[in-house]
Amino acid sequence: MAFPPHPNEESSPTPSAGLLEIDLAAIRANYRLLQARLGQTQCAGVVKADAYGLGASRVAPELHAEGCRHFFVAHFDEALALRPVLPDDSTLYVLNGLTRDAVGACAQAAVVPVLNSADHLAAWRAEAARLGRILPAVVQIDTGMSRLGLAPAEVRTLAQNARAFEGLDILFVMSHLACADEPARAANAEQLANFRAGHDVLASHSAFARARRCLANSSGIFLGQDYHFDMARPGAALYGINPLPGRPNPMRPVVRLHARVIQTRAIPRGVHVGYGYTFEAPAPVRVATLSVGYADGWLRSLGGRGTVYLDGHRLPILGRVSMDSISVDISSLPEGAVGTDARVELIGDHQSVDQVADAAGTIGYEILTSLGHRYRRIYSGEARA
Ligand SMILES: *Cc1c(COP(=O)(O)O)cnc(C)c1O
């Protein structure tokens, strides 16, 4: 069956959920902006979860081209995958630390674990002894969030044990802020004080002779210089997510996302749309079904709440989000204006990642990391194109 051509038609419609465009030049500009804000402080790059869903193997070399030499991932496997795409002057850190089966491989690959517990510490020390080498590490201390890192009492005990860090070269003492995106929270200053105190306890130990300090994530950078220390670890802001919720976004948008119209119809008053019949037309409605669903990160919580845009017109989502499609109200557009294969904006000039997240009742981080692999991806703005 031949489809009639339509003015909105993508020049080469692809059989995918849609088009995900990732602007690498914008990621580099965001890195430069953060580095400028940090002054003498090193700006690392957090590229865990495939660089927040945007493709770590494409993103990490771009950050390197801007001078980034420190890369953080969550799991050892993520570090291994990135090793070949990064020049040898880069250091890869594993935030979640060591797992028993990866200790040897971690040392072999010269990946730096973040030691979060006394168990991690003992395993890495044993590996250093086995190899007869000094092994590099980051030590994380818990300053309030109770997620990862040595508790204050453990820090004190270990600092008094001359052999606790034997064979290790501690590159950084790090911690993580729980409320950096809420600058008014007292927790920020409390964590800052706990971080300084924890570091001071450890600093007397000989393994910490070279140790520097690393605390801030994206939002933490904007809490001011007190939070910068020697290195910061931004992720979200690099990818265009607003590090200052409720205030103007200083970052450049990185992602554009379009889906296609796969069918249109007109329904009379009283007819329903989607699973559960949750939408009932209060009047005649024209409906377009789009090629994106919750399996593509268009979260189910956007049902009846989210919107998309076509030629600048706001189109509300009708009813529930399906796995592979959503339905939107196109009644505000002239009849016949929306044809099959028309391109619809999900993220772009009219709607930011953060706005989609707001509508879904979540944060931009979850939107980006949920996008998945059914979109055709187009990267633009490579440093060495
Ligand atoms: C994810 C993560 C970051 C990056 O946080 P953003 O808010 O994305 O900048 C930094 N540090 C740690 C420990 C993390 O887990």
Short mmCIF file of C-alpha atoms and ligand atoms in Angstrom, two decimals:
data_model
loop_
_atom_site.label_atom_id
_atom_site.label_comp_id
_atom_site.label_asym_id
_atom_site.label_seq_id
_atom_site.Cartn_x
_atom_site.Cartn_y
_atom_site.Cartn_z
CA MET A 1 0.00 0.00 0.00
CA ALA A 2 1.35 3.41 -0.96
CA PHE A 3 1.09 6.26 1.51
CA PRO A 4 0.20 9.67 0.13
CA PRO A 5 3.03 12.19 0.49
CA HIS A 6 2.49 14.81 3.13
CA PRO A 7 4.07 18.20 3.80
CA ASN A 8 5.18 17.10 7.27
CA GLU A 9 6.70 13.87 6.13
CA GLU A 10 10.24 13.04 7.17
CA SER A 11 12.37 12.82 4.04
CA SER A 12 13.32 9.24 4.85
CA PRO A 13 11.00 7.82 7.47
CA THR A 14 12.71 4.96 9.27
CA PRO A 15 11.08 1.91 10.76
CA SER A 16 12.03 2.88 14.31
CA ALA A 17 10.32 4.41 17.32
CA GLY A 18 11.60 7.78 16.20
CA LEU A 19 14.63 9.94 15.81
CA LEU A 20 16.96 10.70 18.73
CA GLU A 21 19.38 13.52 17.90
CA ILE A 22 22.32 14.05 20.22
CA ASP A 23 24.31 17.27 19.91
CA LEU A 24 27.89 16.46 20.90
CA ALA A 25 28.95 20.09 20.42
CA ALA A 26 26.39 21.05 23.09
CA ILE A 27 27.85 18.45 25.49
CA ARG A 28 31.31 19.94 24.90
CA ALA A 29 29.98 23.47 25.44
CA ASN A 30 28.39 22.31 28.70
CA TYR A 31 31.69 20.80 29.81
CA ARG A 32 33.47 24.09 29.05
CA LEU A 33 30.84 26.05 30.98
CA LEU A 34 31.25 23.84 34.06
CA GLN A 35 35.04 23.88 33.81
CA ALA A 36 34.99 27.69 33.56
CA ARG A 37 32.81 27.87 36.66
CA LEU A 38 35.20 25.55 38.50
CA GLY A 39 38.30 27.60 37.72
CA GLN A 40 41.37 25.70 38.98
CA THR A 41 39.25 22.72 40.07
CA GLN A 42 39.34 19.75 37.67
CA CYS A 43 36.08 18.92 35.93
CA ALA A 44 35.60 15.14 35.62
CA GLY A 45 32.86 13.56 33.51
CA VAL A 46 30.26 11.11 34.81
CA VAL A 47 29.44 8.74 31.95
CA LYS A 48 27.67 5.94 33.84
CA ALA A 49 24.54 4.32 32.43
CA ASP A 50 25.88 4.78 28.89
CA ALA A 51 26.37 8.51 29.52
CA TYR A 52 22.83 8.86 30.86
CA GLY A 53 21.49 6.96 27.87
CA LEU A 54 23.18 9.12 25.25
CA GLY A 55 26.03 6.75 24.30
CA ALA A 56 29.17 6.72 26.45
CA SER A 57 31.46 5.60 23.63
CA ARG A 58 30.46 8.71 21.64
CA VAL A 59 30.32 11.11 24.58
CA ALA A 60 33.52 10.24 26.50
CA PRO A 61 35.94 11.06 23.62
CA GLU A 62 34.16 14.42 23.18
CA LEU A 63 34.76 15.24 26.83
CA HIS A 64 38.38 14.18 26.43
CA ALA A 65 38.71 16.58 23.49
CA GLU A 66 37.76 19.39 25.90
CA GLY A 67 40.40 18.39 28.41
CA CYS A 68 38.47 15.94 30.60
CA ARG A 69 40.81 13.22 31.92
CA HIS A 70 38.74 11.68 34.74
CA PHE A 71 35.71 9.53 33.88
CA PHE A 72 33.28 7.98 36.36
CA VAL A 73 31.08 4.96 35.68
CA ALA A 74 28.98 2.86 38.06
CA HIS A 75 30.17 -0.66 37.17
CA PHE A 76 33.46 -2.25 36.22
CA ASP A 77 31.94 -3.53 32.95
CA GLU A 78 31.15 0.05 31.94
CA ALA A 79 34.79 1.01 32.55
CA LEU A 80 36.06 -1.94 30.50
CA ALA A 81 33.83 -0.96 27.59
CA LEU A 82 35.15 2.60 27.64
CA ARG A 83 38.84 1.81 28.03
CA PRO A 84 39.43 1.27 24.26
CA VAL A 85 37.67 4.50 23.21
CA LEU A 86 39.68 6.74 25.56
CA PRO A 87 43.34 7.75 25.22
CA ASP A 88 45.76 6.34 27.80
CA ASP A 89 46.00 9.62 29.67
CA SER A 90 42.42 9.10 30.93
CA THR A 91 41.54 7.56 34.28
CA LEU A 92 38.38 5.51 34.71
CA TYR A 93 36.77 5.24 38.15
CA VAL A 94 34.10 2.75 39.26
CA LEU A 95 31.66 4.43 41.64
CA ASN A 96 30.03 1.23 42.89
CA GLY A 97 33.43 -0.13 43.85
CA LEU A 98 34.78 -3.63 43.73
CA THR A 99 33.03 -6.91 43.29
CA ARG A 100 34.91 -10.02 44.37
CA ASP A 101 35.05 -11.49 40.86
CA ALA A 102 36.37 -8.26 39.30
CA VAL A 103 39.25 -7.46 41.66
CA GLY A 104 41.96 -9.01 39.48
CA ALA A 105 40.51 -7.68 36.23
CA CYS A 106 40.17 -4.21 37.72
CA ALA A 107 43.86 -4.11 38.64
CA GLN A 108 44.84 -5.57 35.27
CA ALA A 109 42.81 -2.97 33.35
CA ALA A 110 44.23 -0.13 35.49
CA VAL A 111 40.69 0.90 36.39
CA VAL A 112 40.44 2.77 39.69
CA PRO A 113 37.82 1.47 42.13
CA VAL A 114 36.01 3.70 44.57
CA LEU A 115 36.48 1.85 47.87
CA ASN A 116 33.17 2.22 49.68
CA SER A 117 33.55 -0.22 52.54
CA ALA A 118 36.10 -1.95 54.73
CA ASP A 119 35.52 -5.08 52.58
CA HIS A 120 36.43 -3.20 49.41
CA LEU A 121 39.49 -1.85 51.15
CA ALA A 122 40.62 -5.30 52.32
CA ALA A 123 40.12 -6.83 48.87
CA TRP A 124 42.09 -4.10 47.11
CA ARG A 125 44.86 -4.23 49.72
CA ALA A 126 45.10 -8.00 49.27
CA GLU A 127 45.33 -7.57 45.50
CA ALA A 128 48.13 -5.03 45.91
CA ALA A 129 49.99 -7.49 48.15
CA ARG A 130 49.43 -10.36 45.73
CA LEU A 131 50.79 -8.31 42.82
CA GLY A 132 53.53 -6.69 44.88
CA ARG A 133 52.43 -3.34 43.47
CA ILE A 134 51.01 -0.08 44.72
CA LEU A 135 47.41 0.15 43.51
CA PRO A 136 45.52 3.42 43.04
CA ALA A 137 42.11 3.94 44.64
CA VAL A 138 39.51 6.48 45.63
CA VAL A 139 38.10 6.27 49.16
CA GLN A 140 34.49 7.30 49.60
CA ILE A 141 33.25 8.49 52.96
CA ASP A 142 29.57 8.72 53.85
CA THR A 143 28.72 12.27 54.86
CA GLY A 144 25.00 11.87 55.40
CA MET A 145 23.25 10.09 52.56
CA SER A 146 23.85 6.57 53.95
CA ARG A 147 24.25 5.12 50.50
CA LEU A 148 27.88 4.29 49.80
CA GLY A 149 31.11 4.97 51.63
CA LEU A 150 32.82 4.48 54.97
CA ALA A 151 30.82 5.54 58.02
CA PRO A 152 32.43 8.14 60.32
CA ALA A 153 33.27 5.51 62.96
CA GLU A 154 34.93 3.30 60.33
CA VAL A 155 36.94 6.28 59.10
CA ARG A 156 38.27 6.90 62.62
CA THR A 157 39.15 3.25 63.20
CA LEU A 158 40.87 2.82 59.84
CA ALA A 159 42.83 6.05 60.19
CA GLN A 160 44.41 4.73 63.38
CA ASN A 161 45.45 1.48 61.75
CA ALA A 162 48.84 2.03 60.11
CA ARG A 163 48.33 -1.00 57.83
CA ALA A 164 44.75 -0.35 56.77
CA PHE A 165 45.75 1.25 53.47
CA GLU A 166 49.02 -0.62 52.95
CA GLY A 167 49.97 -0.93 49.30
CA LEU A 168 47.44 1.66 48.21
CA ASP A 169 47.87 5.07 46.67
CA ILE A 170 44.74 7.05 47.51
CA LEU A 171 44.12 9.52 44.69
CA PHE A 172 40.97 11.10 46.06
CA VAL A 173 38.77 11.17 49.10
CA MET A 174 35.23 11.58 47.80
CA SER A 175 31.66 11.85 49.00
CA HIS A 176 28.32 12.63 47.40
CA LEU A 177 25.74 15.35 48.10
CA ALA A 178 22.13 14.27 48.62
CA CYS A 179 20.40 17.67 48.30
CA ALA A 180 22.65 19.77 46.05
CA ASP A 181 19.70 20.61 43.77
CA GLU A 182 18.01 22.30 46.76
CA PRO A 183 20.50 25.02 47.74
CA ALA A 184 18.43 26.17 50.72
CA ARG A 185 18.69 22.82 52.49
CA ALA A 186 20.83 22.75 55.64
CA ALA A 187 21.96 19.26 54.60
CA ASN A 188 24.39 20.79 52.10
CA ALA A 189 26.46 22.66 54.68
CA GLU A 190 26.24 19.68 57.06
CA GLN A 191 27.59 17.31 54.43
CA LEU A 192 30.30 19.82 53.58
CA ALA A 193 31.42 19.98 57.21
CA ASN A 194 31.31 16.17 57.52
CA PHE A 195 33.37 15.87 54.36
CA ARG A 196 36.07 18.23 55.61
CA ALA A 197 36.16 16.46 58.97
CA GLY A 198 36.34 12.96 57.45
CA HIS A 199 39.09 14.01 55.08
CA ASP A 200 41.08 15.59 57.92
CA VAL A 201 40.94 12.37 59.92
CA LEU A 202 42.31 10.38 56.98
CA ALA A 203 44.84 12.95 55.81
CA SER A 204 47.30 12.06 58.57
CA HIS A 205 47.65 8.54 57.16
CA SER A 206 50.65 8.05 54.87
CA ALA A 207 48.55 6.45 52.08
CA PHE A 208 46.76 9.79 51.79
CA ALA A 209 49.90 11.86 51.18
CA ARG A 210 48.77 12.58 47.60
CA ALA A 211 45.02 12.37 48.20
CA ARG A 212 42.90 15.19 46.85
CA ARG A 213 39.24 15.91 47.48
CA CYS A 214 36.18 15.42 45.25
CA LEU A 215 32.60 16.20 46.34
CA ALA A 216 30.34 18.09 43.94
CA ASN A 217 27.99 16.67 41.31
CA SER A 218 26.36 18.98 38.72
CA SER A 219 24.18 20.91 41.16
CA GLY A 220 26.96 20.92 43.76
CA ILE A 221 29.12 22.97 41.39
CA PHE A 222 26.49 25.71 41.63
CA LEU A 223 26.49 25.71 45.44
CA GLY A 224 29.67 27.77 45.27
CA GLN A 225 33.41 27.48 45.55
CA ASP A 226 33.35 25.94 49.03
CA TYR A 227 32.00 22.80 47.39
CA HIS A 228 34.51 22.59 44.54
CA PHE A 229 37.68 21.18 46.21
CA ASP A 230 40.12 19.59 43.74
CA MET A 231 37.73 17.85 41.37
CA ALA A 232 33.98 17.88 40.62
CA ARG A 233 31.92 15.05 39.11
CA PRO A 234 29.09 16.42 36.95
CA GLY A 235 26.86 14.15 34.89
CA ALA A 236 23.37 15.53 34.32
CA ALA A 237 24.40 19.11 33.50
CA LEU A 238 26.70 17.87 30.74
CA TYR A 239 23.64 16.32 29.11
CA GLY A 240 21.56 19.49 29.32
CA ILE A 241 19.54 18.70 32.44
CA ASN A 242 19.00 21.81 34.57
CA PRO A 243 21.28 21.70 37.65
CA LEU A 244 19.21 24.56 39.15
CA PRO A 245 15.61 23.31 39.32
CA GLY A 246 13.14 26.19 39.39
CA ARG A 247 15.68 28.63 37.97
CA PRO A 248 16.77 29.32 34.38
CA ASN A 249 18.84 26.47 32.94
CA PRO A 250 22.42 27.61 32.31
CA MET A 251 23.18 24.50 30.23
CA ARG A 252 22.72 24.01 26.49
CA PRO A 253 20.07 21.48 25.41
CA VAL A 254 21.65 18.29 24.05
CA VAL A 255 18.76 16.07 22.98
CA ARG A 256 16.04 16.34 20.36
CA LEU A 257 13.49 13.57 20.05
CA HIS A 258 10.86 13.08 17.37
CA ALA A 259 8.31 10.34 16.82
CA ARG A 260 6.10 9.63 13.80
CA VAL A 261 2.38 9.61 13.29
CA ILE A 262 1.42 6.04 12.46
CA GLN A 263 -2.36 6.50 12.13
CA THR A 264 -4.99 9.21 12.46
CA ARG A 265 -8.74 8.97 13.03
CA ALA A 266 -11.74 11.03 14.03
CA ILE A 267 -13.92 9.78 16.90
CA PRO A 268 -17.34 10.99 17.96
CA ARG A 269 -18.37 12.08 21.43
CA GLY A 270 -18.50 9.22 23.97
CA VAL A 271 -15.85 7.05 22.28
CA HIS A 272 -12.78 5.99 24.25
CA VAL A 273 -9.03 6.04 23.66
CA GLY A 274 -6.49 3.50 24.83
CA TYR A 275 -6.14 0.81 27.48
CA GLY A 276 -8.63 0.99 30.31
CA TYR A 277 -10.84 3.38 28.30
CA THR A 278 -9.47 6.10 30.61
CA PHE A 279 -10.16 8.83 28.06
CA GLU A 280 -13.70 9.37 26.80
CA ALA A 281 -14.22 11.98 24.09
CA PRO A 282 -16.38 14.79 25.56
CA ALA A 283 -16.97 15.99 21.97
CA PRO A 284 -15.79 14.83 18.55
CA VAL A 285 -11.99 14.50 18.67
CA ARG A 286 -9.35 13.88 16.05
CA VAL A 287 -6.68 11.49 17.27
CA ALA A 288 -3.17 10.68 16.03
CA THR A 289 -1.37 7.54 17.15
CA LEU A 290 2.40 8.01 17.52
CA SER A 291 5.29 5.55 17.23
CA VAL A 292 6.62 5.83 20.78
CA GLY A 293 5.57 4.11 24.00
CA TYR A 294 6.73 3.28 27.49
CA ALA A 295 9.22 0.76 26.07
CA ASP A 296 10.95 3.80 24.58
CA GLY A 297 11.08 5.71 27.85
CA TRP A 298 7.90 7.63 27.14
CA LEU A 299 6.86 6.83 30.67
CA ARG A 300 3.46 5.43 31.46
CA SER A 301 2.97 8.22 34.00
CA LEU A 302 2.69 10.63 31.04
CA GLY A 303 -0.73 9.09 30.24
CA GLY A 304 -3.36 11.84 30.24
CA ARG A 305 -0.72 14.37 31.41
CA GLY A 306 2.05 14.73 28.85
CA THR A 307 2.08 16.68 25.63
CA VAL A 308 3.90 16.62 22.30
CA TYR A 309 4.28 19.33 19.66
CA LEU A 310 3.63 19.47 15.94
CA ASP A 311 4.62 22.63 14.07
CA GLY A 312 4.52 24.43 17.41
CA HIS A 313 1.00 23.22 18.26
CA ARG A 314 0.61 21.62 21.65
CA LEU A 315 -0.98 18.17 21.42
CA PRO A 316 -2.12 16.59 24.71
CA ILE A 317 -1.68 12.85 25.26
CA LEU A 318 -5.04 11.07 25.38
CA GLY A 319 -5.49 8.11 27.69
CA ARG A 320 -2.79 5.69 28.71
CA VAL A 321 0.66 5.25 27.22
CA SER A 322 0.99 1.86 25.48
CA MET A 323 4.22 -0.11 25.13
CA ASP A 324 4.83 0.99 21.54
CA SER A 325 2.48 3.92 20.97
CA ILE A 326 0.64 6.89 22.41
CA SER A 327 -2.43 8.73 21.19
CA VAL A 328 -2.58 12.52 21.02
CA ASP A 329 -5.31 15.07 20.39
CA ILE A 330 -4.82 16.78 17.01
CA SER A 331 -8.20 18.56 17.03
CA SER A 332 -6.48 21.95 17.31
CA LEU A 333 -4.86 21.48 13.91
CA PRO A 334 -6.71 21.98 10.63
CA GLU A 335 -8.40 18.87 9.36
CA GLY A 336 -6.08 16.94 7.05
CA ALA A 337 -3.01 18.79 8.33
CA VAL A 338 -1.58 15.73 10.06
CA GLY A 339 -0.71 12.82 7.84
CA THR A 340 0.85 9.45 8.40
CA ASP A 341 4.60 9.77 8.99
CA ALA A 342 4.33 13.39 10.16
CA ARG A 343 7.17 14.20 12.58
CA VAL A 344 6.11 15.10 16.09
CA GLU A 345 8.42 16.76 18.60
CA LEU A 346 8.73 15.01 21.96
CA ILE A 347 11.85 16.84 23.18
CA GLY A 348 13.16 19.93 21.41
CA ASP A 349 12.47 23.63 20.93
CA HIS A 350 9.02 23.52 22.54
CA GLN A 351 9.61 21.04 25.34
CA SER A 352 12.78 20.38 27.35
CA VAL A 353 13.81 17.10 28.99
CA ASP A 354 13.05 18.70 32.35
CA GLN A 355 9.52 19.67 31.25
CA VAL A 356 8.81 16.11 30.11
CA ALA A 357 10.12 14.92 33.47
CA ASP A 358 7.86 17.34 35.36
CA ALA A 359 4.80 16.08 33.46
CA ALA A 360 5.81 12.49 34.22
CA GLY A 361 6.37 13.21 37.90
CA THR A 362 10.06 12.38 37.71
CA ILE A 363 13.46 13.96 36.97
CA GLY A 364 15.28 14.52 33.69
CA TYR A 365 17.80 11.85 34.67
CA GLU A 366 15.11 9.17 34.51
CA ILE A 367 13.77 10.41 31.18
CA LEU A 368 17.20 10.31 29.50
CA THR A 369 18.29 6.98 30.97
CA SER A 370 14.96 5.39 29.97
CA LEU A 371 15.03 6.32 26.28
CA GLY A 372 16.30 2.91 25.25
CA HIS A 373 17.48 1.56 21.95
CA ARG A 374 14.56 1.65 19.55
CA TYR A 375 15.26 5.14 18.21
CA ARG A 376 17.38 5.90 15.19
CA ARG A 377 20.24 7.88 16.67
CA ILE A 378 21.94 10.78 14.96
CA TYR A 379 25.04 12.35 16.48
CA SER A 380 26.13 15.80 15.36
CA GLY A 381 28.91 18.22 16.25
CA GLU A 382 31.80 15.78 16.77
CA ALA A 383 35.04 17.46 17.84
CA ARG A 384 36.95 15.73 15.05
CA ALA A 385 34.32 15.29 12.39
C1 LIG B 1 25.69 9.96 39.34
C2 LIG B 1 26.71 10.53 40.25
C3 LIG B 1 27.29 11.78 39.99
C4 LIG B 1 26.78 12.70 38.90
O1 LIG B 1 25.65 13.37 39.41
P1 LIG B 1 24.84 14.47 38.55
O2 LIG B 1 23.79 14.93 39.48
O3 LIG B 1 24.31 13.75 37.36
O4 LIG B 1 25.81 15.53 38.18
C5 LIG B 1 28.33 12.19 40.78
N1 LIG B 1 28.78 11.41 41.81
C6 LIG B 1 28.22 10.23 42.12
C7 LIG B 1 28.73 9.46 43.27
C8 LIG B 1 27.15 9.76 41.37
O5 LIG B 1 26.58 8.59 41.69
#
